[in-house]
Coordinates of N, CA and C in Angstrom, one line a residue:
X1 N 15.9 1.7 -11.1 CA 14.2 1.1 -10.6 C 14.1 1.4 -9.2
X2 N 12.6 1.9 -8.8 CA 12.3 1.9 -7.4 C 11.3 0.8 -7.1
X3 N 11.8 -0.3 -6.0 CA 11.5 -1.2 -5.6 C 10.4 -0.8 -4.9
X4 N 9.3 -1.5 -4.9 CA 7.9 -1.3 -4.1 C 7.7 -2.4 -2.8
X5 N 8.0 -1.3 -1.6 CA 8.2 -1.8 -0.7 C 6.9 -2.5 -0.1
X6 N 6.8 -3.5 0.7 CA 5.7 -4.1 1.6 C 4.6 -2.9 1.9
X7 N 5.1 -1.9 2.3 CA 4.6 -0.7 3.1 C 5.1 0.6 2.2
X8 N 4.6 1.1 1.2 CA 5.1 2.0 0.5 C 5.6 3.2 1.2
X9 N 6.5 4.2 1.2 CA 6.5 5.2 1.8 C 6.6 6.5 1.0
X10 N 5.5 7.2 1.1 CA 5.4 8.3 0.4 C 5.4 9.8 0.9
X11 N 6.2 10.4 0.1 CA 6.5 11.8 0.4 C 5.6 12.9 -0.2
X12 N 4.8 13.6 0.6 CA 3.6 14.8 0.4 C 4.5 16.0 0.4
X13 N 4.6 16.8 -0.8 CA 5.3 18.0 -0.8 C 4.1 19.1 -1.3
X14 N 3.6 20.0 -0.2 CA 2.8 20.7 -0.7 C 2.6 22.1 0.3
X15 N 2.3 22.9 0.0 CA 2.5 24.4 1.1 C 1.5 24.5 1.9
X16 N 0.2 23.6 1.4 CA -0.9 23.8 2.3 C -0.9 22.9 3.4
X17 N -0.9 23.3 4.4 CA -1.1 22.1 5.6 C -2.3 21.3 5.3
X18 N -3.2 22.0 5.3 CA -4.7 21.4 5.2 C -4.7 19.9 4.1
X19 N -4.0 20.2 3.1 CA -3.9 19.3 2.1 C -2.8 18.0 2.6
X20 N -1.8 18.7 2.9 CA -0.8 17.6 3.6 C -1.4 16.7 4.6
X21 N -2.1 17.4 5.5 CA -2.7 16.6 6.6 C -3.6 15.5 6.2
X22 N -4.5 16.1 5.4 CA -5.5 15.3 4.6 C -5.0 14.2 4.1
X23 N -4.2 14.2 3.3 CA -3.6 13.4 2.4 C -2.5 12.2 3.1
X24 N -2.1 12.6 4.2 CA -1.2 11.7 5.2 C -2.2 10.9 5.7
X25 N -3.2 11.5 6.3 CA -4.3 10.7 7.3 C -4.6 9.4 6.1
X26 N -5.1 10.2 5.0 CA -5.9 9.1 4.1 C -5.1 7.9 3.5
X27 N -4.1 8.4 3.5 CA -2.8 7.1 2.7 C -2.2 6.3 3.8
X28 N -2.3 6.9 5.1 CA -2.2 6.0 6.1 C -3.1 5.2 6.7
X29 N -4.1 5.5 6.5 CA -5.3 4.6 6.6 C -5.7 3.2 5.5
X30 N -4.6 3.7 4.5 CA -4.6 2.4 3.4 C -3.3 2.1 3.3
X31 N -2.7 1.7 4.4 CA -1.3 1.0 5.0 C -0.3 1.6 3.7
X32 N 0.1 3.0 3.9 CA 1.3 3.5 3.6 C 2.1 4.5 4.7
X33 N 3.3 4.5 4.5 CA 4.1 5.3 5.4 C 4.0 6.6 4.6
X34 N 3.7 7.6 5.5 CA 3.6 9.0 4.8 C 4.6 10.0 5.8
X35 N 5.3 10.6 4.8 CA 6.1 12.0 5.1 C 5.6 13.1 4.6
X36 N 5.8 14.3 5.3 CA 5.0 15.6 4.8 C 6.3 16.7 4.7
X37 N 5.8 17.4 3.5 CA 7.4 18.6 3.6 C 6.4 20.1 3.1
X38 N 6.9 21.2 3.4 CA 6.0 21.9 2.9 C 6.7 23.0 2.0
X39 N 7.9 22.5 1.3 CA 8.6 22.9 0.4 C 9.9 22.0 0.0
X40 N 10.8 22.8 -0.8 CA 11.6 21.9 -1.4 C 12.8 21.7 -0.4
X41 N 13.3 22.8 0.3 CA 14.3 22.4 1.5 C 13.9 21.4 2.6
X42 N 12.6 21.3 2.7 CA 12.3 20.2 3.9 C 12.2 19.1 2.9
X43 N 11.7 19.0 1.7 CA 11.6 17.8 0.8 C 13.0 17.0 0.9
X44 N 14.4 18.1 0.6 CA 15.5 17.3 0.5 C 15.8 16.8 1.9
X45 N 15.7 17.3 2.8 CA 16.1 16.8 4.1 C 15.5 15.3 4.4
X46 N 14.1 15.4 4.0 CA 13.3 14.1 4.2 C 14.3 12.9 3.3
X47 N 14.3 13.4 2.2 CA 14.9 12.5 0.9 C 16.1 12.0 1.4
X48 N 17.1 12.7 2.1 CA 18.4 12.5 2.6 C 18.3 11.4 4.1
X49 N 17.6 11.6 4.5 CA 17.1 11.2 5.7 C 16.2 9.5 5.4
X50 N 15.4 9.6 4.8 CA 14.4 8.5 4.3 C 14.5 7.9 3.5
X51 N 14.2 6.4 3.2 CA 13.9 5.8 1.7 C 12.8 5.9 1.4
X52 N 12.4 6.8 0.3 CA 11.1 7.2 -0.2 C 11.1 6.4 -1.5
X53 N 9.5 6.3 -1.5 CA 9.1 5.2 -2.8 C 8.4 6.2 -4.0
X54 N 7.9 7.4 -3.7 CA 7.2 7.9 -4.6 C 6.9 9.3 -4.0
X55 N 7.3 10.5 -4.5 CA 6.7 11.8 -4.4 C 5.4 12.4 -4.8
X56 N 4.4 12.9 -4.4 CA 3.5 13.6 -4.5 C 3.9 15.2 -4.4
X57 N 4.1 16.0 -5.5 CA 4.4 17.2 -5.5 C 3.5 18.2 -6.0
X58 N 3.1 19.1 -5.5 CA 2.4 20.5 -5.6 C 3.2 21.2 -6.6
X59 N 2.5 21.4 -7.7 CA 3.3 22.4 -8.9 C 3.2 24.1 -8.1
X60 N 2.1 24.6 -7.8 CA 1.9 25.9 -7.4 C 2.2 26.0 -6.0
X61 N 4.0 26.2 -5.8 CA 4.4 26.7 -4.4 C 5.3 28.0 -4.6
X62 N 5.0 28.5 -3.6 CA 5.9 29.8 -3.6 C 7.6 29.4 -3.4
X63 N 8.5 30.3 -3.8 CA 9.8 29.9 -4.0 C 10.2 28.7 -5.0
X64 N 10.7 27.7 -4.7 CA 10.8 26.7 -5.7 C 9.5 25.8 -5.9
X65 N 9.1 26.1 -7.2 CA 7.6 25.5 -7.3 C 7.8 23.9 -7.8
X66 N 6.8 23.2 -7.9 CA 6.8 21.9 -8.2 C 7.8 21.6 -9.7
X67 N 7.6 22.1 -10.4 CA 8.2 21.8 -11.7 C 9.8 21.8 -11.6
X68 N 10.0 22.9 -10.8 CA 11.7 23.1 -10.7 C 12.2 22.1 -9.6
X69 N 11.3 21.5 -8.5 CA 11.7 20.3 -7.7 C 11.6 19.0 -8.6
X70 N 10.4 19.3 -9.4 CA 10.4 17.8 -10.3 C 11.8 17.7 -11.2
X71 N 12.2 18.8 -12.3 CA 13.4 18.8 -12.9 C 14.7 18.3 -12.0
X72 N 14.7 18.6 -10.8 CA 15.7 18.6 -9.9 C 15.7 17.1 -9.2
X73 N 14.8 16.5 -9.1 CA 14.6 15.1 -8.8 C 14.8 14.3 -9.9
X74 N 14.6 14.8 -11.2 CA 14.8 13.9 -12.2 C 16.4 13.8 -12.5
X75 N 17.2 14.9 -12.1 CA 18.6 15.3 -12.5 C 19.1 14.0 -11.5
X76 N 18.8 14.0 -10.2 CA 19.4 13.3 -9.2 C 19.2 11.8 -9.0
X77 N 17.9 11.5 -9.2 CA 17.2 10.2 -8.9 C 16.0 9.6 -9.9
X78 N 15.6 8.5 -9.5 CA 14.6 8.0 -10.6 C 13.4 7.6 -9.5
X79 N 13.0 8.6 -8.7 CA 12.3 8.5 -7.9 C 10.8 8.7 -8.6
X80 N 9.5 7.9 -8.6 CA 8.6 8.3 -9.2 C 7.7 9.4 -8.7
X81 N 7.5 10.1 -9.5 CA 6.7 11.7 -9.1 C 5.2 12.2 -9.7
X82 N 4.3 12.0 -8.7 CA 3.0 12.6 -9.2 C 3.0 13.9 -8.9
X83 N 2.5 14.8 -10.2 CA 2.3 16.2 -9.6 C 0.7 16.5 -9.6
X84 N 0.7 17.3 -8.6 CA -1.0 17.6 -8.2 C -1.1 19.4 -8.8
X85 N -1.6 19.8 -9.9 CA -1.9 20.9 -10.7 C -3.1 21.5 -10.4
X86 N -3.3 22.6 -11.0 CA -4.7 23.4 -11.1 C -5.1 23.0 -12.3
X87 N -6.6 22.8 -12.1 CA -7.3 22.3 -13.1 C -6.9 23.0 -14.4
X88 N -6.7 24.3 -14.5 CA -6.8 25.0 -15.8 C -5.4 25.4 -16.4
X89 N -4.4 24.6 -15.5 CA -3.1 24.9 -16.0 C -2.5 23.9 -16.6
X90 N -2.7 23.7 -17.9 CA -2.5 22.3 -18.6 C -1.1 22.5 -18.9
X91 N -0.6 23.7 -19.3 CA 0.7 24.3 -19.7 C 1.8 23.7 -18.9
X92 N 1.5 23.6 -17.4 CA 2.2 22.9 -16.2 C 2.4 21.3 -16.5
X93 N 0.8 20.8 -16.9 CA 0.8 19.8 -16.4 C 1.9 19.2 -18.0
X94 N 1.8 19.6 -19.2 CA 2.5 19.2 -19.9 C 3.9 19.2 -19.8
X95 N 4.3 20.4 -19.4 CA 5.8 20.7 -19.1 C 6.6 19.4 -18.3
X96 N 5.4 19.3 -16.8 CA 5.8 18.4 -15.8 C 6.1 16.9 -16.7
X97 N 5.2 16.4 -17.5 CA 5.3 15.2 -18.2 C 6.6 15.1 -19.2
X98 N 6.9 16.1 -19.8 CA 8.3 16.0 -20.6 C 9.8 16.2 -19.6
X99 N 9.3 16.7 -18.4 CA 10.7 16.7 -17.8 C 10.7 15.6 -16.7
X100 N 9.6 14.7 -17.1 CA 10.1 13.4 -16.2 C 8.9 13.1 -15.2
X101 N 8.0 13.9 -15.3 CA 6.8 13.4 -13.9 C 6.1 12.3 -14.4
X102 N 5.7 11.2 -13.6 CA 5.2 10.0 -13.9 C 3.5 9.9 -14.0
X103 N 2.9 11.2 -13.6 CA 1.5 11.3 -13.6 C 1.2 12.3 -13.1
X104 N 0.0 12.9 -13.0 CA -0.6 14.0 -12.6 C -1.8 13.9 -12.5
X105 N -2.4 14.6 -11.1 CA -3.8 14.6 -10.8 C -3.8 16.1 -10.5
X106 N -5.4 16.3 -11.1 CA -5.8 17.6 -11.2 C -6.5 18.3 -10.0
X107 N -6.3 19.1 -9.4 CA -7.2 19.9 -7.8 C -8.1 20.3 -8.5
X108 N -9.5 20.4 -8.0 CA -9.4 19.7 -6.6 C -9.7 18.2 -7.1
X109 N -9.3 17.0 -6.1 CA -9.5 15.8 -6.6 C -9.7 14.9 -5.3
X110 N -10.3 13.9 -5.6 CA -10.6 12.7 -4.7 C -9.5 12.0 -4.2
X111 N -9.2 11.6 -2.8 CA -8.0 11.1 -2.3 C -7.8 9.8 -2.6
X112 N -9.0 9.1 -3.0 CA -9.3 7.8 -3.8 C -8.6 8.0 -5.1
X113 N -8.7 8.7 -6.0 CA -8.1 8.9 -7.3 C -6.6 8.7 -7.2
X114 N -6.2 9.7 -6.2 CA -4.7 10.1 -5.8 C -4.1 8.4 -5.6
X115 N -4.9 7.9 -4.6 CA -4.2 6.6 -4.3 C -4.3 5.7 -5.4
X116 N -5.2 5.6 -6.1 CA -5.1 4.6 -7.3 C -4.0 5.0 -8.0
X117 N -3.6 6.4 -8.3 CA -2.6 6.7 -9.3 C -1.1 6.4 -8.6
X118 N -1.4 6.4 -7.3 CA 0.2 6.1 -6.5 C 0.4 4.8 -6.7
X119 N -1.0 3.8 -6.6 CA -0.5 2.4 -6.7 C -0.1 2.0 -7.8
X120 N -0.4 2.7 -8.8 CA -0.5 2.5 -10.7 C 1.3 2.7 -10.8
X121 N 1.5 3.9 -10.6 CA 2.9 4.2 -10.7 C 3.8 3.4 -10.1
X122 N 3.5 2.8 -8.7 CA 4.6 2.1 -8.0 C 4.5 0.7 -8.8
X123 N 3.4 0.1 -9.1 CA 3.5 -1.2 -9.9 C 4.1 -1.1 -11.2
X124 N 4.0 0.1 -11.8 CA 5.0 0.4 -13.1 C 6.4 0.5 -13.0
X125 N 6.8 1.2 -11.8 CA 8.3 1.5 -11.5 C 8.7 -0.1 -11.3
X126 N 8.0 -0.7 -10.5 CA 8.3 -2.2 -9.9 C 8.5 -3.1 -11.3
X127 N 7.7 -3.2 -12.3 CA 7.7 -4.0 -13.4 C 8.7 -3.6 -14.4
X128 N 9.4 -2.3 -14.5 CA 10.3 -1.9 -15.8 C 11.9 -1.8 -15.4
X129 N 12.5 -3.0 -14.9 CA 13.7 -3.3 -14.4 C 14.7 -2.8 -15.3
X130 N 14.4 -2.8 -16.7 CA 15.4 -2.2 -17.5 C 15.0 -1.4 -18.7
X131 N 13.7 -0.8 -18.4 CA 13.4 0.0 -19.2 C 14.0 1.5 -19.0
X132 N 14.9 1.9 -18.2 CA 15.0 3.3 -18.0 C 16.7 3.4 -18.2
X133 N 17.3 2.4 -18.5 CA 18.8 2.5 -18.9 C 19.6 2.0 -17.6
X134 N 19.4 2.4 -16.6 CA 20.4 2.4 -15.4 C 20.9 0.9 -15.0
X135 N 20.1 -0.1 -15.8 CA 20.4 -1.5 -15.0 C 21.2 -1.6 -16.2
X136 N 21.4 -1.3 -17.3 CA 22.1 -1.7 -18.4 C 23.4 -0.6 -18.8
X137 N 24.6 -1.0 -18.4 CA 25.8 0.1 -18.6 C 26.2 0.1 -20.1
X138 N 25.5 -0.3 -21.1 CA 26.0 -0.4 -22.8 C 25.7 1.0 -23.2
X139 N 26.5 1.2 -23.9 CA 26.9 2.3 -24.6 C 26.3 2.1 -26.3
X140 N 25.8 3.0 -26.9 CA 25.4 2.6 -28.4 C 25.8 3.6 -29.4
X141 N 26.0 3.2 -30.5 CA 26.3 4.2 -31.7 C 25.4 3.8 -33.0
X142 N 25.2 4.8 -33.4 CA 23.9 4.8 -34.4 C 24.0 5.8 -35.3
X143 N 23.9 6.0 -36.6 CA 24.3 6.9 -37.5 C 25.4 7.5 -37.3
X144 N 25.6 8.9 -37.2 CA 26.9 9.6 -36.7 C 27.1 9.8 -35.4
X145 N 26.2 9.2 -34.5 CA 26.1 9.6 -32.9 C 26.6 8.4 -32.0
X146 N 26.9 8.7 -31.1 CA 27.5 7.7 -29.8 C 26.6 8.3 -28.4
X147 N 25.6 7.5 -28.0 CA 25.0 7.4 -26.8 C 25.8 7.0 -25.6
X148 N 26.2 7.9 -24.7 CA 27.0 7.4 -23.6 C 26.1 7.4 -22.3
X149 N 25.6 6.2 -22.0 CA 24.4 6.0 -21.1 C 24.7 6.6 -19.8
X150 N 25.9 6.4 -19.2 CA 26.2 6.7 -18.1 C 26.3 8.1 -17.8
X151 N 26.4 9.0 -18.8 CA 26.5 10.2 -18.8 C 25.0 11.0 -19.4
X152 N 24.6 10.3 -19.9 CA 23.2 10.6 -20.7 C 23.4 11.7 -21.5
X153 N 24.5 11.6 -22.7 CA 24.5 12.6 -23.5 C 24.8 11.7 -24.7
X154 N 25.1 12.3 -25.9 CA 25.2 12.1 -27.3 C 26.2 13.0 -28.0
X155 N 27.4 12.5 -28.5 CA 28.5 12.9 -29.3 C 28.6 12.6 -30.7
X156 N 28.8 13.5 -31.7 CA 28.8 13.3 -32.9 C 30.2 12.8 -33.4
X157 N 30.4 13.5 -34.7 CA 31.8 13.0 -35.4 C 33.0 14.0 -35.0
X158 N 32.3 15.3 -34.0 CA 33.5 16.0 -33.3 C 33.7 15.9 -32.2
X159 N 32.8 14.9 -31.4 CA 33.1 14.3 -30.1 C 32.6 15.6 -29.0
X160 N 31.7 16.5 -29.4 CA 31.1 17.3 -28.7 C 30.0 16.9 -27.7
X161 N 29.7 16.7 -26.7 CA 28.9 16.1 -25.8 C 27.6 16.8 -26.1
X162 N 26.6 16.4 -26.4 CA 25.4 17.3 -26.0 C 24.4 16.6 -25.2
X163 N 24.0 17.1 -24.0 CA 23.3 16.9 -22.9 C 21.7 16.2 -23.4
X164 N 21.5 15.2 -23.1 CA 20.0 15.1 -23.2 C 19.0 15.1 -21.7
X165 N 18.0 15.5 -22.1 CA 17.0 15.4 -20.8 C 16.5 14.3 -20.3
X166 N 16.3 14.0 -19.2 CA 15.4 12.6 -18.9 C 14.9 12.2 -19.8
X167 N 13.7 12.7 -20.4 CA 12.7 12.3 -21.2 C 13.5 11.8 -22.2
X168 N 14.2 12.9 -22.7 CA 14.9 12.5 -24.3 C 15.6 10.9 -24.1
X169 N 16.4 11.0 -23.0 CA 17.3 10.0 -22.8 C 16.6 8.7 -22.6
X170 N 15.4 8.5 -21.9 CA 14.8 7.1 -22.0 C 14.1 6.8 -23.3
X171 N 13.7 8.1 -24.0 CA 12.8 8.0 -25.2 C 13.9 7.3 -26.3
X172 N 15.3 7.9 -26.4 CA 16.1 7.3 -27.1 C 16.8 6.2 -27.1
X173 N 16.6 6.1 -25.9 CA 17.1 4.8 -25.3 C 16.1 3.4 -25.8
X174 N 14.7 3.7 -25.4 CA 13.7 2.7 -26.0 C 14.1 2.5 -27.5
X175 N 14.2 3.4 -28.4 CA 14.4 3.4 -29.7 C 15.5 2.5 -30.0
X176 N 16.8 3.0 -29.2 CA 18.0 2.1 -29.6 C 18.0 0.3 -29.0
X177 N 17.1 0.3 -28.2 CA 16.8 -1.0 -27.9 C 15.8 -1.7 -28.8
X178 N 15.3 -1.0 -29.8 CA 14.2 -1.4 -30.4 C 14.2 -1.1 -31.9
X179 N 15.5 -1.0 -32.3 CA 15.7 -0.5 -33.7 C 14.8 -1.3 -34.9
X180 N 14.4 -0.5 -35.8 CA 13.4 -1.1 -37.2 C 12.3 -1.6 -36.6
X181 N 11.7 -1.4 -35.5 CA 10.4 -2.3 -35.3 C 9.5 -1.0 -34.9
X182 N 8.1 -0.9 -35.5 CA 7.3 0.1 -35.1 C 7.0 0.0 -34.0
X183 N 7.3 1.1 -33.2 CA 6.5 1.2 -31.7 C 5.3 2.3 -31.6
X184 N 4.0 1.6 -31.2 CA 3.4 2.7 -30.8 C 3.2 3.4 -29.9
X185 N 2.5 4.6 -29.5 CA 2.5 5.4 -28.7 C 2.7 4.8 -26.9
X186 N 1.7 3.7 -27.1 CA 1.3 2.6 -26.2 C 2.5 1.9 -25.2
X187 N 3.3 1.4 -26.4 CA 4.4 0.6 -26.3 C 5.6 1.5 -25.8
X188 N 5.8 2.9 -26.5 CA 6.7 3.7 -25.7 C 6.3 4.1 -24.5
X189 N 5.1 4.3 -24.0 CA 4.9 4.5 -22.7 C 5.5 3.2 -21.8
X190 N 5.1 2.0 -22.3 CA 5.8 1.0 -21.3 C 7.4 0.9 -21.2
X191 N 8.0 1.4 -22.5 CA 9.4 1.4 -22.4 C 10.0 2.7 -21.8
X192 N 9.2 3.7 -21.8 CA 9.8 4.5 -21.0 C 9.4 4.8 -19.6
X193 N 8.7 6.0 -19.2 CA 8.6 6.2 -17.7 C 7.1 5.8 -17.4
X194 N 6.2 4.9 -18.2 CA 5.0 4.5 -17.7 C 4.0 5.7 -17.2
X195 N 4.1 6.6 -18.2 CA 2.7 7.7 -18.0 C 1.5 7.0 -18.2
X196 N 0.3 7.8 -17.6 CA -1.2 7.2 -18.2 C -1.3 7.5 -19.4
X197 N -1.8 6.4 -20.4 CA -2.1 6.7 -21.9 C -2.9 7.8 -21.9
X198 N -3.7 8.3 -21.4 CA -4.5 9.4 -21.7 C -4.0 11.1 -21.7
X199 N -2.9 10.7 -21.2 CA -1.9 12.1 -21.3 C -0.3 11.8 -22.3
X200 N -0.2 10.8 -22.3 CA 0.8 10.3 -23.0 C 1.1 10.7 -24.3
X201 N 0.0 10.5 -25.2 CA -0.2 10.9 -26.5 C 0.5 12.2 -27.1
X202 N 0.2 13.2 -26.0 CA 0.6 14.5 -26.4 C 2.0 14.4 -26.1
X203 N 2.4 13.9 -25.0 CA 3.6 13.8 -24.4 C 4.8 13.3 -25.4
X204 N 4.3 12.4 -25.7 CA 5.4 11.4 -26.3 C 5.6 12.3 -27.9
X205 N 4.6 12.8 -28.4 CA 5.0 13.7 -29.9 C 5.8 15.0 -29.2
X206 N 5.5 15.4 -28.3 CA 6.5 16.5 -27.8 C 7.8 16.3 -27.7
X207 N 8.1 14.9 -27.0 CA 9.4 14.5 -26.5 C 10.1 13.7 -28.0
X208 N 9.3 13.1 -29.0 CA 10.0 12.9 -30.4 C 10.6 14.0 -30.9
X209 N 9.6 15.0 -31.0 CA 10.0 16.4 -31.7 C 11.4 17.0 -31.3
X210 N 11.4 16.9 -29.7 CA 12.6 17.5 -29.3 C 13.8 17.0 -29.5
X211 N 13.8 15.1 -29.2 CA 14.7 14.3 -29.6 C 15.4 14.6 -31.0
X212 N 14.1 14.6 -31.9 CA 14.8 14.9 -33.4 C 15.3 16.3 -33.5
X213 N 15.0 17.4 -33.0 CA 16.1 18.6 -33.0 C 17.5 17.9 -32.5
X214 N 17.6 17.1 -31.9 CA 19.2 16.8 -31.4 C 20.0 15.9 -32.3
X215 N 19.1 15.0 -32.9 CA 19.9 14.1 -33.8 C 19.6 14.2 -35.1
X216 N 18.4 14.8 -35.6 CA 18.3 14.8 -37.1 C 19.1 15.7 -37.7
X217 N 19.6 15.6 -39.1 CA 20.3 16.3 -39.6 C 19.1 17.7 -40.1
X218 N 17.7 17.1 -40.5 CA 17.1 18.3 -40.8 C 15.5 17.8 -40.0
X219 N 15.2 18.1 -38.8 CA 14.1 17.8 -38.1 C 12.9 17.5 -38.8
X220 N 12.8 18.6 -39.8 CA 11.3 18.4 -40.4 C 11.1 17.3 -41.5
X221 N 12.6 16.7 -41.8 CA 12.3 15.9 -42.6 C 13.3 14.5 -42.1
X222 N 12.8 14.0 -40.9 CA 13.8 13.0 -40.1 C 13.8 11.8 -40.8
X223 N 15.2 11.2 -40.6 CA 15.6 10.0 -41.5 C 15.9 8.9 -40.3
X224 N 16.1 9.2 -39.0 CA 16.4 8.3 -37.9 C 15.0 7.7 -37.3
X225 N 14.3 8.8 -36.9 CA 13.0 8.5 -36.0 C 11.7 8.9 -37.0
X226 N 11.3 8.1 -37.9 CA 10.1 8.1 -38.5 C 8.9 8.1 -38.2
X227 N 7.8 8.9 -38.5 CA 6.8 8.4 -38.1 C 5.9 7.6 -39.0
X228 N 5.2 6.5 -38.4 CA 4.4 5.4 -38.9 C 2.9 6.0 -38.8
X229 N 2.3 6.9 -39.7 CA 0.8 6.9 -39.3 C 0.1 6.1 -39.3
X230 N -0.5 6.2 -38.1 CA -1.5 5.2 -37.5 C -1.0 4.2 -36.7
X231 N 0.6 4.3 -36.6 CA 1.2 3.2 -36.1 C 1.8 3.7 -34.8
X232 N 2.4 4.9 -35.1 CA 3.7 5.3 -33.8 C 4.9 5.9 -34.5
X233 N 6.1 5.4 -34.1 CA 7.3 5.7 -34.5 C 8.0 4.3 -34.9
X234 N 9.4 4.7 -35.7 CA 10.1 3.7 -35.9 C 11.7 4.2 -35.9
X235 N 12.5 3.8 -35.2 CA 14.0 4.0 -35.6 C 14.6 3.5 -36.7
X236 N 15.0 4.2 -37.6 CA 15.6 3.1 -39.0 C 17.0 3.0 -39.2
X237 N 17.7 3.7 -38.1 CA 19.0 3.3 -38.5 C 19.7 2.0 -37.5
X238 N 21.0 1.6 -38.3 CA 21.6 0.6 -37.8 C 22.4 0.7 -36.1
X239 N 21.8 -0.1 -35.3 CA 22.6 0.3 -33.9 C 23.3 -0.8 -33.3
X240 N 24.4 -0.3 -33.0 CA 25.6 -1.2 -32.5 C 25.8 -0.8 -30.9
X241 N 25.4 -1.9 -30.3 CA 25.7 -1.9 -28.5 C 27.1 -2.0 -28.5
X242 N 27.7 -1.2 -27.4 CA 29.2 -1.3 -27.0 C 29.5 -1.8 -25.9

């Protein structure tokens, strides 16, 4: 979990200096500390040197693009990430959410909207101490599978580890902590990465589909994660916390 400091420290990563300067000034006026980076190398230097509370990350950058950087952040940290995306690039927005971004803002945007989204994401990050699995060291057994929480992988009877993406791990962890309970998409939103509801419906269905491909014998006829029409999803297996 990322604690929300009295003065949050925001890192803006964008290759356009005008955007970096504009956002840095605006956020500073609203009582936030701001660091800026023009790309991945500078971002990593700042993350090593400073305690950052949230990263605002432009998708379209030369070299390492924002999706690559977001994926790397998710593999190594639990920092909230807000993506800046072009209005027409819907695929980038969906992929960004699937790999663990917490929200996105489309360009051109009003800095006031970004500020509101930053505050909302920070509040959610502060309010879900056990939602992402890091604070609980428990492993789980369900069906023919075992989830290793520390390694973020699952293994079947053959003991071959299958890695989970960040989104898959958080989703499976939510189901395992709430077995045999119908979970709406909004509830799954609260239990995983706190994305905004207007983009989450599309994202959660994609994540369920991906997770089913890893844990279901026949993903087209799921027996572990069942769809409840009009309600959401239910995890049907018995779950043992180890």
